[in-house]
């Protein structure tokens, strides 16, 4: 093993009375690991395909749902509420007001950083 000057730095630190903590280097183990957050781009693409092929939405336009779900875990909200809430049977009357894509884009600009700060491991 080559000395990169670490021994000289340790000697100087000890001579100056500075405590020196040495830790042994542990070689990382090889292998493959699975990160579920790596599936987020695939989930976003599937969400886009569902949006394009889904029946007309009630609560928000297709572009609104696109912006609300892109990079956010709000796809679950879409799947629960559109086109008919899962807990309702039969038809549901159309909403009086529908969120548009522009407003949803603005909401996502604010909501995405907030969700990433609140749930750093969940939102990619």
mmCIF file of N, CA and C in Angstrom:
data_model
loop_
_atom_site.group_PDB
_atom_site.id
_atom_site.type_symbol
_atom_site.label_atom_id
_atom_site.label_comp_id
_atom_site.label_asym_id
_atom_site.label_seq_id
_atom_site.Cartn_x
_atom_site.Cartn_y
_atom_site.Cartn_z
ATOM 1 N N UNK A 1 0.850 -1.165 0.000
ATOM 2 C CA UNK A 1 0.000 0.000 0.000
ATOM 3 C C UNK A 1 0.899 1.233 0.000
ATOM 4 N N UNK A 2 0.586 2.200 -0.830
ATOM 5 C CA UNK A 2 1.402 3.397 -0.943
ATOM 6 C C UNK A 2 0.969 4.418 0.088
ATOM 7 N N UNK A 3 1.939 5.198 0.534
ATOM 8 C CA UNK A 3 1.652 6.250 1.509
ATOM 9 C C UNK A 3 1.392 7.540 0.739
ATOM 10 N N UNK A 4 0.243 8.123 0.921
ATOM 11 C CA UNK A 4 -0.119 9.350 0.213
ATOM 12 C C UNK A 4 0.068 10.579 1.098
ATOM 13 N N UNK A 5 0.907 10.452 2.113
ATOM 14 C CA UNK A 5 1.145 11.568 3.012
ATOM 15 C C UNK A 5 0.290 11.514 4.252
ATOM 16 N N UNK A 6 -0.540 10.489 4.384
ATOM 17 C CA UNK A 6 -1.444 10.387 5.520
ATOM 18 C C UNK A 6 -0.671 10.186 6.817
ATOM 19 N N UNK A 7 0.426 9.413 6.758
ATOM 20 C CA UNK A 7 1.207 9.166 7.977
ATOM 21 C C UNK A 7 1.821 10.468 8.480
ATOM 22 N N UNK A 8 2.301 11.306 7.579
ATOM 23 C CA UNK A 8 2.893 12.587 7.973
ATOM 24 C C UNK A 8 1.844 13.513 8.590
ATOM 25 N N UNK A 9 0.644 13.510 8.029
ATOM 26 C CA UNK A 9 -0.442 14.332 8.570
ATOM 27 C C UNK A 9 -0.826 13.837 9.957
ATOM 28 N N UNK A 10 -0.891 12.505 10.150
ATOM 29 C CA UNK A 10 -1.222 11.956 11.469
ATOM 30 C C UNK A 10 -0.158 12.328 12.501
ATOM 31 N N UNK A 11 1.134 12.234 12.110
ATOM 32 C CA UNK A 11 2.224 12.599 13.030
ATOM 33 C C UNK A 11 2.127 14.065 13.428
ATOM 34 N N UNK A 12 1.870 14.944 12.449
ATOM 35 C CA UNK A 12 1.775 16.371 12.736
ATOM 36 C C UNK A 12 0.574 16.673 13.627
ATOM 37 N N UNK A 13 -0.529 15.979 13.402
ATOM 38 C CA UNK A 13 -1.729 16.195 14.218
ATOM 39 C C UNK A 13 -1.485 15.748 15.648
ATOM 40 N N UNK A 14 -0.829 14.598 15.817
ATOM 41 C CA UNK A 14 -0.544 14.106 17.172
ATOM 42 C C UNK A 14 0.442 15.040 17.886
ATOM 43 N N UNK A 15 1.423 15.553 17.139
ATOM 44 C CA UNK A 15 2.403 16.471 17.747
ATOM 45 C C UNK A 15 1.725 17.767 18.185
ATOM 46 N N UNK A 16 0.673 18.182 17.479
ATOM 47 C CA UNK A 16 -0.039 19.405 17.831
ATOM 48 C C UNK A 16 -1.089 19.156 18.902
ATOM 49 N N UNK A 17 -1.258 17.913 19.317
ATOM 50 C CA UNK A 17 -2.230 17.596 20.360
ATOM 51 C C UNK A 17 -3.658 17.454 19.851
ATOM 52 N N UNK A 18 -3.817 17.294 18.547
ATOM 53 C CA UNK A 18 -5.155 17.126 17.962
ATOM 54 C C UNK A 18 -5.489 15.641 17.960
ATOM 55 N N UNK A 19 -6.658 15.272 18.492
ATOM 56 C CA UNK A 19 -7.011 13.852 18.487
ATOM 57 C C UNK A 19 -7.206 13.347 17.056
ATOM 58 N N UNK A 20 -6.709 12.173 16.799
ATOM 59 C CA UNK A 20 -6.800 11.570 15.468
ATOM 60 C C UNK A 20 -7.649 10.318 15.579
ATOM 61 N N UNK A 21 -8.663 10.242 14.766
ATOM 62 C CA UNK A 21 -9.533 9.069 14.721
ATOM 63 C C UNK A 21 -9.258 8.355 13.414
ATOM 64 N N UNK A 22 -8.882 7.109 13.511
ATOM 65 C CA UNK A 22 -8.603 6.328 12.306
ATOM 66 C C UNK A 22 -9.651 5.245 12.174
ATOM 67 N N UNK A 23 -10.132 5.103 10.994
ATOM 68 C CA UNK A 23 -11.122 4.071 10.696
ATOM 69 C C UNK A 23 -10.592 3.211 9.569
ATOM 70 N N UNK A 24 -10.860 1.951 9.671
ATOM 71 C CA UNK A 24 -10.420 1.025 8.626
ATOM 72 C C UNK A 24 -11.350 1.152 7.426
ATOM 73 N N UNK A 25 -10.765 1.120 6.257
ATOM 74 C CA UNK A 25 -11.556 1.190 5.027
ATOM 75 C C UNK A 25 -12.187 -0.167 4.771
ATOM 76 N N UNK A 26 -13.475 -0.178 4.526
ATOM 77 C CA UNK A 26 -14.195 -1.408 4.228
ATOM 78 C C UNK A 26 -14.563 -1.388 2.760
ATOM 79 N N UNK A 27 -14.100 -2.377 2.052
ATOM 80 C CA UNK A 27 -14.383 -2.477 0.618
ATOM 81 C C UNK A 27 -15.886 -2.739 0.429
ATOM 82 N N UNK A 28 -16.553 -1.951 -0.416
ATOM 83 C CA UNK A 28 -17.979 -2.198 -0.626
ATOM 84 C C UNK A 28 -18.204 -3.556 -1.292
ATOM 85 N N UNK A 29 -19.292 -4.180 -0.909
ATOM 86 C CA UNK A 29 -19.622 -5.485 -1.472
ATOM 87 C C UNK A 29 -20.158 -5.314 -2.881
ATOM 88 N N UNK A 30 -19.825 -6.231 -3.721
ATOM 89 C CA UNK A 30 -20.331 -6.200 -5.089
ATOM 90 C C UNK A 30 -21.743 -6.745 -5.152
ATOM 91 N N UNK A 31 -22.325 -6.678 -6.310
ATOM 92 C CA UNK A 31 -23.664 -7.222 -6.487
ATOM 93 C C UNK A 31 -24.600 -6.209 -7.093
ATOM 94 N N UNK A 32 -25.824 -6.599 -7.241
ATOM 95 C CA UNK A 32 -26.841 -5.758 -7.839
ATOM 96 C C UNK A 32 -27.889 -5.435 -6.790
ATOM 97 N N UNK A 33 -28.328 -4.196 -6.779
ATOM 98 C CA UNK A 33 -29.388 -3.815 -5.861
ATOM 99 C C UNK A 33 -30.538 -3.219 -6.667
ATOM 100 N N UNK A 34 -31.724 -3.258 -6.086
ATOM 101 C CA UNK A 34 -32.916 -2.743 -6.750
ATOM 102 C C UNK A 34 -33.402 -1.518 -5.996
ATOM 103 N N UNK A 35 -33.552 -0.423 -6.709
ATOM 104 C CA UNK A 35 -34.077 0.800 -6.118
ATOM 105 C C UNK A 35 -35.459 1.033 -6.716
ATOM 106 N N UNK A 36 -36.472 1.007 -5.886
ATOM 107 C CA UNK A 36 -37.835 1.172 -6.387
ATOM 108 C C UNK A 36 -38.071 2.548 -6.977
ATOM 109 N N UNK A 37 -37.315 3.555 -6.531
ATOM 110 C CA UNK A 37 -37.485 4.893 -7.089
ATOM 111 C C UNK A 37 -37.016 4.953 -8.538
ATOM 112 N N UNK A 38 -36.219 3.981 -8.948
ATOM 113 C CA UNK A 38 -35.801 3.921 -10.347
ATOM 114 C C UNK A 38 -36.953 3.585 -11.277
ATOM 115 N N UNK A 39 -38.050 3.115 -10.725
ATOM 116 C CA UNK A 39 -39.223 2.789 -11.533
ATOM 117 C C UNK A 39 -40.115 4.001 -11.786
ATOM 118 N N UNK A 40 -39.788 5.140 -11.186
ATOM 119 C CA UNK A 40 -40.622 6.334 -11.319
ATOM 120 C C UNK A 40 -40.778 6.785 -12.773
ATOM 121 N N UNK A 41 -39.719 6.819 -13.589
ATOM 122 C CA UNK A 41 -39.927 7.215 -14.989
ATOM 123 C C UNK A 41 -40.851 6.268 -15.737
ATOM 124 N N UNK A 42 -40.748 4.976 -15.456
ATOM 125 C CA UNK A 42 -41.643 4.015 -16.098
ATOM 126 C C UNK A 42 -43.089 4.239 -15.647
ATOM 127 N N UNK A 43 -43.266 4.495 -14.366
ATOM 128 C CA UNK A 43 -44.610 4.762 -13.850
ATOM 129 C C UNK A 43 -45.184 6.037 -14.473
ATOM 130 N N UNK A 44 -44.347 7.054 -14.668
ATOM 131 C CA UNK A 44 -44.822 8.291 -15.291
ATOM 132 C C UNK A 44 -45.234 8.054 -16.736
ATOM 133 N N UNK A 45 -44.483 7.244 -17.447
ATOM 134 C CA UNK A 45 -44.841 6.928 -18.827
ATOM 135 C C UNK A 45 -46.147 6.142 -18.887
ATOM 136 N N UNK A 46 -46.303 5.175 -18.003
ATOM 137 C CA UNK A 46 -47.554 4.415 -17.956
ATOM 138 C C UNK A 46 -48.732 5.320 -17.593
ATOM 139 N N UNK A 47 -48.505 6.263 -16.685
ATOM 140 C CA UNK A 47 -49.567 7.198 -16.316
ATOM 141 C C UNK A 47 -49.980 8.040 -17.513
ATOM 142 N N UNK A 48 -49.008 8.470 -18.318
ATOM 143 C CA UNK A 48 -49.316 9.245 -19.512
ATOM 144 C C UNK A 48 -50.137 8.421 -20.491
ATOM 145 N N UNK A 49 -49.790 7.155 -20.670
ATOM 146 C CA UNK A 49 -50.542 6.287 -21.573
ATOM 147 C C UNK A 49 -51.964 6.065 -21.067
ATOM 148 N N UNK A 50 -52.104 5.917 -19.747
ATOM 149 C CA UNK A 50 -53.452 5.764 -19.174
ATOM 150 C C UNK A 50 -54.260 7.029 -19.404
ATOM 151 N N UNK A 51 -53.631 8.186 -19.220
ATOM 152 C CA UNK A 51 -54.329 9.460 -19.426
ATOM 153 C C UNK A 51 -54.798 9.601 -20.874
ATOM 154 N N UNK A 52 -53.946 9.200 -21.806
ATOM 155 C CA UNK A 52 -54.304 9.352 -23.215
ATOM 156 C C UNK A 52 -55.413 8.386 -23.633
ATOM 157 N N UNK A 53 -55.456 7.214 -23.021
ATOM 158 C CA UNK A 53 -56.453 6.225 -23.411
ATOM 159 C C UNK A 53 -57.674 6.168 -22.520
ATOM 160 N N UNK A 54 -57.699 6.960 -21.461
ATOM 161 C CA UNK A 54 -58.804 6.915 -20.502
ATOM 162 C C UNK A 54 -60.016 7.671 -21.032
ATOM 163 N N UNK A 55 -61.186 7.332 -20.516
ATOM 164 C CA UNK A 55 -62.377 8.112 -20.867
ATOM 165 C C UNK A 55 -62.236 9.545 -20.344
ATOM 166 N N UNK A 56 -63.097 10.446 -20.781
ATOM 167 C CA UNK A 56 -62.995 11.846 -20.329
ATOM 168 C C UNK A 56 -62.994 11.945 -18.798
ATOM 169 N N UNK A 57 -62.139 12.779 -18.302
ATOM 170 C CA UNK A 57 -62.014 12.939 -16.854
ATOM 171 C C UNK A 57 -63.047 13.934 -16.345
ATOM 172 N N UNK A 58 -63.377 13.832 -15.045
ATOM 173 C CA UNK A 58 -64.406 14.679 -14.466
ATOM 174 C C UNK A 58 -63.857 15.884 -13.729
ATOM 175 N N UNK A 59 -62.813 15.679 -12.948
ATOM 176 C CA UNK A 59 -62.350 16.716 -12.032
ATOM 177 C C UNK A 59 -61.301 17.638 -12.630
ATOM 178 N N UNK A 60 -60.541 17.150 -13.587
ATOM 179 C CA UNK A 60 -59.477 17.946 -14.190
ATOM 180 C C UNK A 60 -59.280 17.486 -15.622
ATOM 181 N N UNK A 61 -58.740 18.375 -16.453
ATOM 182 C CA UNK A 61 -58.486 17.998 -17.845
ATOM 183 C C UNK A 61 -57.326 17.001 -17.900
ATOM 184 N N UNK A 62 -57.135 16.397 -19.057
ATOM 185 C CA UNK A 62 -56.046 15.437 -19.231
ATOM 186 C C UNK A 62 -54.701 16.091 -18.952
ATOM 187 N N UNK A 63 -54.509 17.312 -19.476
ATOM 188 C CA UNK A 63 -53.253 18.014 -19.228
ATOM 189 C C UNK A 63 -53.085 18.363 -17.764
ATOM 190 N N UNK A 64 -54.163 18.669 -17.074
ATOM 191 C CA UNK A 64 -54.069 18.967 -15.642
ATOM 192 C C UNK A 64 -53.591 17.736 -14.879
ATOM 193 N N UNK A 65 -54.172 16.576 -15.170
ATOM 194 C CA UNK A 65 -53.732 15.353 -14.499
ATOM 195 C C UNK A 65 -52.297 15.021 -14.865
ATOM 196 N N UNK A 66 -51.921 15.285 -16.100
ATOM 197 C CA UNK A 66 -50.539 15.050 -16.521
ATOM 198 C C UNK A 66 -49.575 15.874 -15.666
ATOM 199 N N UNK A 67 -49.830 17.161 -15.523
ATOM 200 C CA UNK A 67 -48.924 18.013 -14.757
ATOM 201 C C UNK A 67 -48.955 17.677 -13.271
ATOM 202 N N UNK A 68 -50.110 17.309 -12.744
ATOM 203 C CA UNK A 68 -50.195 16.978 -11.321
ATOM 204 C C UNK A 68 -49.491 15.669 -10.985
ATOM 205 N N UNK A 69 -49.441 14.743 -11.922
ATOM 206 C CA UNK A 69 -48.843 13.441 -11.641
ATOM 207 C C UNK A 69 -47.393 13.347 -12.077
ATOM 208 N N UNK A 70 -46.899 14.248 -12.897
ATOM 209 C CA UNK A 70 -45.531 14.161 -13.395
ATOM 210 C C UNK A 70 -44.554 14.490 -12.274
ATOM 211 N N UNK A 71 -43.780 13.503 -11.840
ATOM 212 C CA UNK A 71 -42.803 13.704 -10.786
ATOM 213 C C UNK A 71 -43.390 13.722 -9.390
ATOM 214 N N UNK A 72 -44.652 13.405 -9.246
ATOM 215 C CA UNK A 72 -45.318 13.395 -7.947
ATOM 216 C C UNK A 72 -45.991 12.048 -7.731
ATOM 217 N N UNK A 73 -46.210 11.687 -6.497
ATOM 218 C CA UNK A 73 -46.929 10.438 -6.237
ATOM 219 C C UNK A 73 -48.446 10.619 -6.306
ATOM 220 N N UNK A 74 -48.915 11.605 -7.065
ATOM 221 C CA UNK A 74 -50.350 11.873 -7.139
ATOM 222 C C UNK A 74 -51.072 10.997 -8.160
ATOM 223 N N UNK A 75 -50.355 10.100 -8.801
ATOM 224 C CA UNK A 75 -51.009 9.189 -9.736
ATOM 225 C C UNK A 75 -52.030 8.327 -9.004
ATOM 226 N N UNK A 76 -51.775 8.045 -7.750
ATOM 227 C CA UNK A 76 -52.717 7.270 -6.940
ATOM 228 C C UNK A 76 -54.033 8.027 -6.804
ATOM 229 N N UNK A 77 -53.953 9.344 -6.655
ATOM 230 C CA UNK A 77 -55.161 10.165 -6.555
ATOM 231 C C UNK A 77 -55.967 10.051 -7.848
ATOM 232 N N UNK A 78 -55.274 10.116 -8.972
ATOM 233 C CA UNK A 78 -55.958 9.981 -10.257
ATOM 234 C C UNK A 78 -56.650 8.630 -10.357
ATOM 235 N N UNK A 79 -55.940 7.570 -9.999
ATOM 236 C CA UNK A 79 -56.508 6.235 -10.122
ATOM 237 C C UNK A 79 -57.680 6.016 -9.173
ATOM 238 N N UNK A 80 -57.692 6.718 -8.045
ATOM 239 C CA UNK A 80 -58.807 6.579 -7.107
ATOM 240 C C UNK A 80 -60.028 7.409 -7.503
ATOM 241 N N UNK A 81 -59.812 8.582 -8.098
ATOM 242 C CA UNK A 81 -60.911 9.517 -8.330
ATOM 243 C C UNK A 81 -61.456 9.561 -9.753
ATOM 244 N N UNK A 82 -60.673 9.172 -10.732
ATOM 245 C CA UNK A 82 -61.110 9.331 -12.115
ATOM 246 C C UNK A 82 -61.310 7.996 -12.795
ATOM 247 N N UNK A 83 -62.211 7.855 -13.731
ATOM 248 C CA UNK A 83 -63.320 8.737 -14.047
ATOM 249 C C UNK A 83 -64.447 8.648 -13.030
ATOM 250 N N UNK A 84 -64.498 7.538 -12.264
ATOM 251 C CA UNK A 84 -65.493 7.397 -11.203
ATOM 252 C C UNK A 84 -64.744 6.950 -9.951
ATOM 253 N N UNK A 85 -64.983 7.578 -8.800
ATOM 254 C CA UNK A 85 -64.289 7.140 -7.590
ATOM 255 C C UNK A 85 -64.518 5.651 -7.320
ATOM 256 N N UNK A 86 -63.471 4.978 -6.849
ATOM 257 C CA UNK A 86 -63.552 3.534 -6.632
ATOM 258 C C UNK A 86 -64.592 3.152 -5.595
ATOM 259 N N UNK A 87 -64.882 4.034 -4.643
ATOM 260 C CA UNK A 87 -65.835 3.704 -3.589
ATOM 261 C C UNK A 87 -67.281 3.959 -3.988
ATOM 262 N N UNK A 88 -67.486 4.533 -5.195
ATOM 263 C CA UNK A 88 -68.848 4.797 -5.673
ATOM 264 C C UNK A 88 -69.255 3.736 -6.679
ATOM 265 N N UNK A 89 -70.496 3.360 -6.628
ATOM 266 C CA UNK A 89 -71.039 2.460 -7.638
ATOM 267 C C UNK A 89 -72.015 3.246 -8.502
ATOM 268 N N UNK A 90 -72.085 2.908 -9.736
ATOM 269 C CA UNK A 90 -72.965 3.625 -10.651
ATOM 270 C C UNK A 90 -72.276 4.848 -11.227
ATOM 271 N N UNK A 91 -73.082 5.711 -11.800
ATOM 272 C CA UNK A 91 -72.514 6.896 -12.443
ATOM 273 C C UNK A 91 -72.366 8.034 -11.432
ATOM 274 N N UNK A 92 -71.467 8.937 -11.756
ATOM 275 C CA UNK A 92 -71.213 10.097 -10.918
ATOM 276 C C UNK A 92 -71.476 11.333 -11.771
ATOM 277 N N UNK A 93 -72.215 12.314 -11.262
ATOM 278 C CA UNK A 93 -72.469 13.513 -12.058
ATOM 279 C C UNK A 93 -71.175 14.261 -12.365
ATOM 280 N N UNK A 94 -71.195 14.967 -13.474
ATOM 281 C CA UNK A 94 -70.022 15.743 -13.871
ATOM 282 C C UNK A 94 -69.786 16.871 -12.875
ATOM 283 N N UNK A 95 -68.526 17.181 -12.664
ATOM 284 C CA UNK A 95 -68.168 18.259 -11.749
ATOM 285 C C UNK A 95 -68.568 19.602 -12.366
ATOM 286 N N UNK A 96 -68.917 20.567 -11.500
ATOM 287 C CA UNK A 96 -69.309 21.894 -11.997
ATOM 288 C C UNK A 96 -68.106 22.675 -12.497
ATOM 289 N N UNK A 97 -66.928 22.371 -11.959
ATOM 290 C CA UNK A 97 -65.712 23.091 -12.331
ATOM 291 C C UNK A 97 -64.620 22.070 -12.597
ATOM 292 N N UNK A 98 -63.797 22.318 -13.605
ATOM 293 C CA UNK A 98 -62.743 21.386 -13.985
ATOM 294 C C UNK A 98 -61.400 22.114 -13.979
ATOM 295 N N UNK A 99 -60.403 21.544 -13.308
ATOM 296 C CA UNK A 99 -59.066 22.115 -13.265
ATOM 297 C C UNK A 99 -58.436 22.018 -14.653
ATOM 298 N N UNK A 100 -57.853 23.105 -15.119
ATOM 299 C CA UNK A 100 -57.236 23.125 -16.452
ATOM 300 C C UNK A 100 -55.734 22.879 -16.349
ATOM 301 N N UNK A 101 -55.122 22.606 -17.492
ATOM 302 C CA UNK A 101 -53.705 22.274 -17.535
ATOM 303 C C UNK A 101 -52.793 23.388 -17.064
ATOM 304 N N UNK A 102 -53.089 24.631 -17.406
ATOM 305 C CA UNK A 102 -52.249 25.751 -16.997
ATOM 306 C C UNK A 102 -52.196 25.927 -15.494
ATOM 307 N N UNK A 103 -53.361 25.861 -14.856
ATOM 308 C CA UNK A 103 -53.404 25.987 -13.400
ATOM 309 C C UNK A 103 -52.734 24.790 -12.735
ATOM 310 N N UNK A 104 -52.923 23.625 -13.286
ATOM 311 C CA UNK A 104 -52.291 22.428 -12.719
ATOM 312 C C UNK A 104 -50.773 22.516 -12.840
ATOM 313 N N UNK A 105 -50.278 23.084 -13.947
ATOM 314 C CA UNK A 105 -48.842 23.277 -14.111
ATOM 315 C C UNK A 105 -48.308 24.201 -13.023
ATOM 316 N N UNK A 106 -49.021 25.293 -12.773
ATOM 317 C CA UNK A 106 -48.605 26.231 -11.728
ATOM 318 C C UNK A 106 -48.636 25.559 -10.345
ATOM 319 N N UNK A 107 -49.663 24.779 -10.090
ATOM 320 C CA UNK A 107 -49.754 24.061 -8.814
ATOM 321 C C UNK A 107 -48.598 23.082 -8.682
ATOM 322 N N UNK A 108 -48.261 22.381 -9.761
ATOM 323 C CA UNK A 108 -47.172 21.401 -9.692
ATOM 324 C C UNK A 108 -45.823 22.066 -9.466
ATOM 325 N N UNK A 109 -45.649 23.312 -9.964
ATOM 326 C CA UNK A 109 -44.400 24.036 -9.709
ATOM 327 C C UNK A 109 -44.201 24.288 -8.219
ATOM 328 N N UNK A 110 -45.290 24.479 -7.491
ATOM 329 C CA UNK A 110 -45.217 24.707 -6.050
ATOM 330 C C UNK A 110 -45.242 23.384 -5.287
ATOM 331 N N UNK A 111 -46.073 22.462 -5.727
ATOM 332 C CA UNK A 111 -46.305 21.224 -4.997
ATOM 333 C C UNK A 111 -45.128 20.252 -5.074
ATOM 334 N N UNK A 112 -44.481 20.144 -6.224
ATOM 335 C CA UNK A 112 -43.397 19.176 -6.393
ATOM 336 C C UNK A 112 -42.241 19.423 -5.440
ATOM 337 N N UNK A 113 -41.694 20.649 -5.329
ATOM 338 C CA UNK A 113 -40.611 20.851 -4.351
ATOM 339 C C UNK A 113 -41.048 20.592 -2.914
ATOM 340 N N UNK A 114 -42.297 20.908 -2.600
ATOM 341 C CA UNK A 114 -42.791 20.665 -1.250
ATOM 342 C C UNK A 114 -42.854 19.170 -0.949
ATOM 343 N N UNK A 115 -43.353 18.382 -1.910
ATOM 344 C CA UNK A 115 -43.420 16.936 -1.716
ATOM 345 C C UNK A 115 -42.032 16.322 -1.651
ATOM 346 N N UNK A 116 -41.105 16.831 -2.472
ATOM 347 C CA UNK A 116 -39.736 16.302 -2.437
ATOM 348 C C UNK A 116 -39.051 16.618 -1.114
ATOM 349 N N UNK A 117 -39.342 17.763 -0.537
ATOM 350 C CA UNK A 117 -38.767 18.104 0.765
ATOM 351 C C UNK A 117 -39.402 17.285 1.890
ATOM 352 N N UNK A 118 -40.707 17.062 1.792
ATOM 353 C CA UNK A 118 -41.414 16.331 2.851
ATOM 354 C C UNK A 118 -41.139 14.836 2.795
ATOM 355 N N UNK A 119 -41.023 14.281 1.580
ATOM 356 C CA UNK A 119 -40.825 12.850 1.398
ATOM 357 C C UNK A 119 -39.632 12.611 0.472
ATOM 358 N N UNK A 120 -38.401 12.799 0.962
ATOM 359 C CA UNK A 120 -37.247 12.707 0.077
ATOM 360 C C UNK A 120 -37.046 11.336 -0.537
ATOM 361 N N UNK A 121 -37.456 10.279 0.135
ATOM 362 C CA UNK A 121 -37.267 8.938 -0.427
ATOM 363 C C UNK A 121 -38.388 8.495 -1.320
ATOM 364 N N UNK A 122 -39.516 9.169 -1.269
ATOM 365 C CA UNK A 122 -40.693 8.737 -2.021
ATOM 366 C C UNK A 122 -40.791 9.422 -3.373
ATOM 367 N N UNK A 123 -40.509 10.689 -3.421
ATOM 368 C CA UNK A 123 -40.651 11.459 -4.659
ATOM 369 C C UNK A 123 -39.296 11.546 -5.328
ATOM 370 N N UNK A 124 -39.253 11.093 -6.588
ATOM 371 C CA UNK A 124 -37.977 11.095 -7.300
ATOM 372 C C UNK A 124 -37.725 12.408 -7.994
#
